[in-house]
C-alpha cells in the first residue's frame, strides 16, 4: 500500500512512504479486511443493540464520502466527536461527545476523555487513511512509526490504530476503524461541528 506522506499533496502525487511512516503489516491486513469487519460488527449491533444507539448509528452512516481533495479542504479545525464501538464484547456502545482537533499538517488528536488517539491522516489514492496511536489520558506515547509491536499486557498500553477517514459534508464525517486490537470488532469516530 502506498500511503502519501503529508496531508496536502497535489492530486495524483502520492509518494511511497518514507521517514518511518510505512503502514504496519497488521494494519494493512486490517484495512484489507475492512468490509468483513464492518459486516460482522453491523450484524452484531443490529441483532442485539439498543434502539436508541442503533438510531444514532444509522444517522452516522448516512452520506457518501467526499473526494479526498474536497474532504481535505474542510477537514482542519475543531470537532466534537463521539466513538461508537460495535461487536465482540457488546453489540454496540455509543459514547458521549469529546473534543478533537485536526491540524493543517494532517494531524488528528483527541483532546478530552480517558482514551485518546493521536496520529496523522494520509492520502492513499482515492481515500484518506488515519495512522495513529491509541493511549490512556496522561500518557505521552511515541508516534505511530515508533510504536513497539502491540501487546495486550503492555503497561502503559499503547495501540496502533488504522482507519478510513470519510468526510461527508462541511460539518460531518467519520473515521472507521476495522478490527481494533481491544474490546470491539469495529469502531467509528463520529465527527461533527
PDB file of C-alpha atoms in Angstrom:
ATOM      1  CA  UNK A   1       0.000   0.000   0.000  1.00  0.00           C
ATOM      2  CA  UNK A   2       1.385   3.398  -0.965  1.00  0.00           C
ATOM      3  CA  UNK A   3       0.341   5.924   1.635  1.00  0.00           C
ATOM      4  CA  UNK A   4       1.261   9.519   0.886  1.00  0.00           C
ATOM      5  CA  UNK A   5       3.481  11.404   3.244  1.00  0.00           C
ATOM      6  CA  UNK A   6       1.863  14.637   4.275  1.00  0.00           C
ATOM      7  CA  UNK A   7      -1.781  15.534   4.095  1.00  0.00           C
ATOM      8  CA  UNK A   8      -1.899  18.019   1.266  1.00  0.00           C
ATOM      9  CA  UNK A   9      -0.016  16.527  -1.742  1.00  0.00           C
ATOM     10  CA  UNK A  10      -1.297  17.549  -5.152  1.00  0.00           C
ATOM     11  CA  UNK A  11      -3.823  15.163  -6.666  1.00  0.00           C
ATOM     12  CA  UNK A  12      -2.070  12.146  -8.118  1.00  0.00           C
ATOM     13  CA  UNK A  13       1.267  12.963  -6.473  1.00  0.00           C
ATOM     14  CA  UNK A  14       1.266  10.135  -3.952  1.00  0.00           C
ATOM     15  CA  UNK A  15       4.761   9.185  -2.835  1.00  0.00           C
ATOM     16  CA  UNK A  16       5.991   5.970  -1.326  1.00  0.00           C
ATOM     17  CA  UNK A  17       6.136   6.001   2.473  1.00  0.00           C
ATOM     18  CA  UNK A  18       9.272   7.422   3.987  1.00  0.00           C
ATOM     19  CA  UNK A  19      10.541   8.733   7.296  1.00  0.00           C
ATOM     20  CA  UNK A  20       9.343   5.585   9.068  1.00  0.00           C
ATOM     21  CA  UNK A  21       5.693   6.070   8.102  1.00  0.00           C
ATOM     22  CA  UNK A  22       5.176   2.795   6.313  1.00  0.00           C
ATOM     23  CA  UNK A  23       1.964   1.121   7.371  1.00  0.00           C
ATOM     24  CA  UNK A  24       2.443  -1.877   9.658  1.00  0.00           C
ATOM     25  CA  UNK A  25       1.653  -5.246   8.038  1.00  0.00           C
ATOM     26  CA  UNK A  26      -1.060  -5.976  10.619  1.00  0.00           C
ATOM     27  CA  UNK A  27      -2.692  -2.606   9.977  1.00  0.00           C
ATOM     28  CA  UNK A  28      -2.561  -3.220   6.225  1.00  0.00           C
ATOM     29  CA  UNK A  29      -4.313  -6.557   6.890  1.00  0.00           C
ATOM     30  CA  UNK A  30      -6.971  -4.807   8.968  1.00  0.00           C
ATOM     31  CA  UNK A  31      -7.651  -2.303   6.192  1.00  0.00           C
ATOM     32  CA  UNK A  32      -7.878  -5.140   3.667  1.00  0.00           C
ATOM     33  CA  UNK A  33     -10.479  -6.836   5.916  1.00  0.00           C
ATOM     34  CA  UNK A  34     -12.464  -3.593   6.336  1.00  0.00           C
ATOM     35  CA  UNK A  35     -15.706  -4.795   4.720  1.00  0.00           C
ATOM     36  CA  UNK A  36     -15.695  -8.153   6.523  1.00  0.00           C
ATOM     37  CA  UNK A  37     -15.119  -6.474   9.902  1.00  0.00           C
ATOM     38  CA  UNK A  38     -17.823  -3.884   9.200  1.00  0.00           C
ATOM     39  CA  UNK A  39     -20.323  -6.544   8.126  1.00  0.00           C
ATOM     40  CA  UNK A  40     -19.783  -8.710  11.197  1.00  0.00           C
ATOM     41  CA  UNK A  41     -19.941  -5.696  13.538  1.00  0.00           C
ATOM     42  CA  UNK A  42     -23.136  -4.362  11.967  1.00  0.00           C
ATOM     43  CA  UNK A  43     -24.791  -7.783  12.257  1.00  0.00           C
ATOM     44  CA  UNK A  44     -23.866  -7.926  15.946  1.00  0.00           C
ATOM     45  CA  UNK A  45     -25.038  -4.354  16.537  1.00  0.00           C
ATOM     46  CA  UNK A  46     -28.402  -4.767  14.842  1.00  0.00           C
ATOM     47  CA  UNK A  47     -29.061  -8.204  16.327  1.00  0.00           C
ATOM     48  CA  UNK A  48     -28.699  -7.090  19.948  1.00  0.00           C
ATOM     49  CA  UNK A  49     -28.234  -3.335  20.166  1.00  0.00           C
ATOM     50  CA  UNK A  50     -30.342  -0.757  21.967  1.00  0.00           C
ATOM     51  CA  UNK A  51     -32.830   1.019  19.655  1.00  0.00           C
ATOM     52  CA  UNK A  52     -31.548   4.500  20.577  1.00  0.00           C
ATOM     53  CA  UNK A  53     -27.938   3.513  19.818  1.00  0.00           C
ATOM     54  CA  UNK A  54     -28.991   1.940  16.503  1.00  0.00           C
ATOM     55  CA  UNK A  55     -30.771   5.162  15.519  1.00  0.00           C
ATOM     56  CA  UNK A  56     -27.545   7.106  16.140  1.00  0.00           C
ATOM     57  CA  UNK A  57     -25.557   4.531  14.146  1.00  0.00           C
ATOM     58  CA  UNK A  58     -27.942   4.723  11.184  1.00  0.00           C
ATOM     59  CA  UNK A  59     -27.638   8.520  11.141  1.00  0.00           C
ATOM     60  CA  UNK A  60     -23.842   8.357  11.331  1.00  0.00           C
ATOM     61  CA  UNK A  61     -23.639   6.007   8.343  1.00  0.00           C
ATOM     62  CA  UNK A  62     -25.639   8.335   6.070  1.00  0.00           C
ATOM     63  CA  UNK A  63     -23.810  10.182   3.336  1.00  0.00           C
ATOM     64  CA  UNK A  64     -21.112   9.334   0.853  1.00  0.00           C
ATOM     65  CA  UNK A  65     -17.505  10.258   1.482  1.00  0.00           C
ATOM     66  CA  UNK A  66     -16.364  13.362  -0.360  1.00  0.00           C
ATOM     67  CA  UNK A  67     -13.396  13.011  -2.744  1.00  0.00           C
ATOM     68  CA  UNK A  68     -10.093  13.477  -0.878  1.00  0.00           C
ATOM     69  CA  UNK A  69      -9.394  16.983  -2.222  1.00  0.00           C
ATOM     70  CA  UNK A  70     -12.839  18.216  -1.141  1.00  0.00           C
ATOM     71  CA  UNK A  71     -12.510  16.494   2.252  1.00  0.00           C
ATOM     72  CA  UNK A  72      -9.060  17.932   2.893  1.00  0.00           C
ATOM     73  CA  UNK A  73     -10.308  21.446   2.147  1.00  0.00           C
ATOM     74  CA  UNK A  74     -12.748  21.295   5.095  1.00  0.00           C
ATOM     75  CA  UNK A  75     -11.096  18.819   7.488  1.00  0.00           C
ATOM     76  CA  UNK A  76      -8.904  21.196   9.502  1.00  0.00           C
ATOM     77  CA  UNK A  77     -10.169  22.587  12.798  1.00  0.00           C
ATOM     78  CA  UNK A  78     -12.028  21.711  15.979  1.00  0.00           C
ATOM     79  CA  UNK A  79     -14.549  18.861  16.056  1.00  0.00           C
ATOM     80  CA  UNK A  80     -16.982  17.419  18.557  1.00  0.00           C
ATOM     81  CA  UNK A  81     -16.576  13.664  18.294  1.00  0.00           C
ATOM     82  CA  UNK A  82     -18.053  10.551  19.804  1.00  0.00           C
ATOM     83  CA  UNK A  83     -16.968   6.952  19.496  1.00  0.00           C
ATOM     84  CA  UNK A  84     -19.226   4.069  18.565  1.00  0.00           C
ATOM     85  CA  UNK A  85     -17.912   0.577  19.323  1.00  0.00           C
ATOM     86  CA  UNK A  86     -19.569  -2.465  17.774  1.00  0.00           C
ATOM     87  CA  UNK A  87     -19.165  -6.196  18.225  1.00  0.00           C
ATOM     88  CA  UNK A  88     -17.199  -8.642  20.354  1.00  0.00           C
ATOM     89  CA  UNK A  89     -17.850  -7.614  23.990  1.00  0.00           C
ATOM     90  CA  UNK A  90     -21.169  -5.807  23.418  1.00  0.00           C
ATOM     91  CA  UNK A  91     -23.401  -5.413  20.360  1.00  0.00           C
ATOM     92  CA  UNK A  92     -22.979  -1.611  20.334  1.00  0.00           C
ATOM     93  CA  UNK A  93     -21.867   1.169  22.685  1.00  0.00           C
ATOM     94  CA  UNK A  94     -22.241   4.876  21.866  1.00  0.00           C
ATOM     95  CA  UNK A  95     -20.068   7.186  23.964  1.00  0.00           C
ATOM     96  CA  UNK A  96     -20.644  10.825  24.869  1.00  0.00           C
ATOM     97  CA  UNK A  97     -19.010  13.510  22.697  1.00  0.00           C
ATOM     98  CA  UNK A  98     -15.444  14.681  23.296  1.00  0.00           C
ATOM     99  CA  UNK A  99     -13.186  17.306  21.684  1.00  0.00           C
ATOM    100  CA  UNK A 100     -10.888  16.590  18.746  1.00  0.00           C
ATOM    101  CA  UNK A 101      -8.652  18.747  16.614  1.00  0.00           C
ATOM    102  CA  UNK A 102      -7.291  18.277  13.121  1.00  0.00           C
ATOM    103  CA  UNK A 103      -4.292  20.378  12.185  1.00  0.00           C
ATOM    104  CA  UNK A 104      -3.063  21.864   8.908  1.00  0.00           C
ATOM    105  CA  UNK A 105      -0.345  19.188   8.833  1.00  0.00           C
ATOM    106  CA  UNK A 106      -2.900  16.346   8.778  1.00  0.00           C
ATOM    107  CA  UNK A 107      -2.666  15.659  12.496  1.00  0.00           C
ATOM    108  CA  UNK A 108      -5.692  14.357  14.391  1.00  0.00           C
ATOM    109  CA  UNK A 109      -5.830  14.308  18.178  1.00  0.00           C
ATOM    110  CA  UNK A 110      -8.484  13.577  20.788  1.00  0.00           C
ATOM    111  CA  UNK A 111      -8.231  16.296  23.419  1.00  0.00           C
ATOM    112  CA  UNK A 112     -10.598  15.120  26.180  1.00  0.00           C
ATOM    113  CA  UNK A 113     -11.759  11.866  27.778  1.00  0.00           C
ATOM    114  CA  UNK A 114      -9.872   8.912  29.235  1.00  0.00           C
ATOM    115  CA  UNK A 115      -8.951   7.143  25.971  1.00  0.00           C
ATOM    116  CA  UNK A 116      -7.031   9.219  23.445  1.00  0.00           C
ATOM    117  CA  UNK A 117      -5.702   8.868  19.926  1.00  0.00           C
ATOM    118  CA  UNK A 118      -3.036  10.915  18.180  1.00  0.00           C
ATOM    119  CA  UNK A 119      -1.860  10.477  14.617  1.00  0.00           C
ATOM    120  CA  UNK A 120      -1.902  11.683  11.049  1.00  0.00           C
ATOM    121  CA  UNK A 121      -4.245  11.463   8.086  1.00  0.00           C
ATOM    122  CA  UNK A 122      -2.631  10.446   4.787  1.00  0.00           C
ATOM    123  CA  UNK A 123      -3.837  10.258   1.217  1.00  0.00           C
ATOM    124  CA  UNK A 124      -3.903   6.734  -0.226  1.00  0.00           C
ATOM    125  CA  UNK A 125      -5.100   7.068  -3.804  1.00  0.00           C
ATOM    126  CA  UNK A 126      -8.785   7.992  -3.711  1.00  0.00           C
ATOM    127  CA  UNK A 127      -9.171   7.591   0.052  1.00  0.00           C
ATOM    128  CA  UNK A 128      -7.845   9.065   3.287  1.00  0.00           C
ATOM    129  CA  UNK A 129      -6.210   6.808   5.885  1.00  0.00           C
ATOM    130  CA  UNK A 130      -5.568   7.590   9.551  1.00  0.00           C
ATOM    131  CA  UNK A 131      -2.482   6.064  11.213  1.00  0.00           C
ATOM    132  CA  UNK A 132      -2.210   6.798  14.909  1.00  0.00           C
ATOM    133  CA  UNK A 133      -1.519   5.719  18.460  1.00  0.00           C
ATOM    134  CA  UNK A 134      -4.271   4.906  20.950  1.00  0.00           C
ATOM    135  CA  UNK A 135      -3.370   5.598  24.583  1.00  0.00           C
ATOM    136  CA  UNK A 136      -4.743   6.466  28.024  1.00  0.00           C
ATOM    137  CA  UNK A 137      -5.018  10.127  29.090  1.00  0.00           C
ATOM    138  CA  UNK A 138      -1.895  11.326  30.892  1.00  0.00           C
ATOM    139  CA  UNK A 139       0.453   9.143  28.835  1.00  0.00           C
ATOM    140  CA  UNK A 140       2.808  10.677  26.245  1.00  0.00           C
ATOM    141  CA  UNK A 141       3.125   7.868  23.700  1.00  0.00           C
ATOM    142  CA  UNK A 142       5.515   7.674  20.775  1.00  0.00           C
ATOM    143  CA  UNK A 143       4.162   8.358  17.284  1.00  0.00           C
ATOM    144  CA  UNK A 144       2.729   5.505  15.209  1.00  0.00           C
ATOM    145  CA  UNK A 145       6.013   4.885  13.368  1.00  0.00           C
ATOM    146  CA  UNK A 146       7.883   4.312  16.653  1.00  0.00           C
ATOM    147  CA  UNK A 147       5.394   2.041  18.431  1.00  0.00           C
ATOM    148  CA  UNK A 148       6.704  -1.367  19.506  1.00  0.00           C
ATOM    149  CA  UNK A 149       4.706  -4.431  18.432  1.00  0.00           C
ATOM    150  CA  UNK A 150       1.285  -4.461  20.075  1.00  0.00           C
ATOM    151  CA  UNK A 151       0.913  -6.350  23.350  1.00  0.00           C
ATOM    152  CA  UNK A 152      -2.399  -6.583  25.216  1.00  0.00           C
ATOM    153  CA  UNK A 153      -0.454  -6.782  28.503  1.00  0.00           C
ATOM    154  CA  UNK A 154       1.875  -3.794  27.923  1.00  0.00           C
ATOM    155  CA  UNK A 155       1.903  -1.092  30.578  1.00  0.00           C
ATOM    156  CA  UNK A 156       1.287   1.609  29.600  1.00  0.00           C
ATOM    157  CA  UNK A 157      -0.986   0.286  26.890  1.00  0.00           C
ATOM    158  CA  UNK A 158      -0.323   1.860  23.505  1.00  0.00           C
ATOM    159  CA  UNK A 159      -2.222   0.662  20.476  1.00  0.00           C
ATOM    160  CA  UNK A 160      -1.555   1.145  16.760  1.00  0.00           C
ATOM    161  CA  UNK A 161      -4.721   2.468  15.130  1.00  0.00           C
ATOM    162  CA  UNK A 162      -5.708   2.488  11.472  1.00  0.00           C
ATOM    163  CA  UNK A 163      -8.896   3.855   9.962  1.00  0.00           C
ATOM    164  CA  UNK A 164     -10.536   5.207   6.843  1.00  0.00           C
ATOM    165  CA  UNK A 165     -11.454   8.885   7.043  1.00  0.00           C
ATOM    166  CA  UNK A 166     -14.746   9.833   5.374  1.00  0.00           C
ATOM    167  CA  UNK A 167     -15.819  13.464   5.374  1.00  0.00           C
ATOM    168  CA  UNK A 168     -19.461  13.664   4.258  1.00  0.00           C
ATOM    169  CA  UNK A 169     -20.047  17.431   4.499  1.00  0.00           C
ATOM    170  CA  UNK A 170     -18.643  20.660   5.947  1.00  0.00           C
ATOM    171  CA  UNK A 171     -19.684  19.699   9.470  1.00  0.00           C
ATOM    172  CA  UNK A 172     -19.896  15.889   9.325  1.00  0.00           C
ATOM    173  CA  UNK A 173     -17.570  12.966   8.933  1.00  0.00           C
ATOM    174  CA  UNK A 174     -16.375   9.707  10.401  1.00  0.00           C
ATOM    175  CA  UNK A 175     -13.235   7.673  10.884  1.00  0.00           C
ATOM    176  CA  UNK A 176     -13.895   3.944  10.501  1.00  0.00           C
ATOM    177  CA  UNK A 177     -11.566   1.606  12.433  1.00  0.00           C
ATOM    178  CA  UNK A 178     -11.741  -2.046  11.281  1.00  0.00           C
ATOM    179  CA  UNK A 179     -10.828  -4.808  13.725  1.00  0.00           C
ATOM    180  CA  UNK A 180      -9.346  -2.723  16.573  1.00  0.00           C
ATOM    181  CA  UNK A 181      -6.958  -4.542  18.904  1.00  0.00           C
ATOM    182  CA  UNK A 182      -9.097  -4.006  22.021  1.00  0.00           C
ATOM    183  CA  UNK A 183     -12.715  -4.570  23.046  1.00  0.00           C
ATOM    184  CA  UNK A 184     -14.674  -4.315  19.784  1.00  0.00           C
ATOM    185  CA  UNK A 185     -14.846  -5.558  16.193  1.00  0.00           C
ATOM    186  CA  UNK A 186     -15.318  -2.146  14.548  1.00  0.00           C
ATOM    187  CA  UNK A 187     -15.125   1.444  15.839  1.00  0.00           C
ATOM    188  CA  UNK A 188     -16.473   4.634  14.346  1.00  0.00           C
ATOM    189  CA  UNK A 189     -15.201   8.048  15.380  1.00  0.00           C
ATOM    190  CA  UNK A 190     -18.117  10.372  14.570  1.00  0.00           C
ATOM    191  CA  UNK A 191     -17.053  13.905  13.568  1.00  0.00           C
ATOM    192  CA  UNK A 192     -19.423  16.863  13.984  1.00  0.00           C
ATOM    193  CA  UNK A 193     -19.132  20.633  14.312  1.00  0.00           C
TER     194      UNK A 193
END
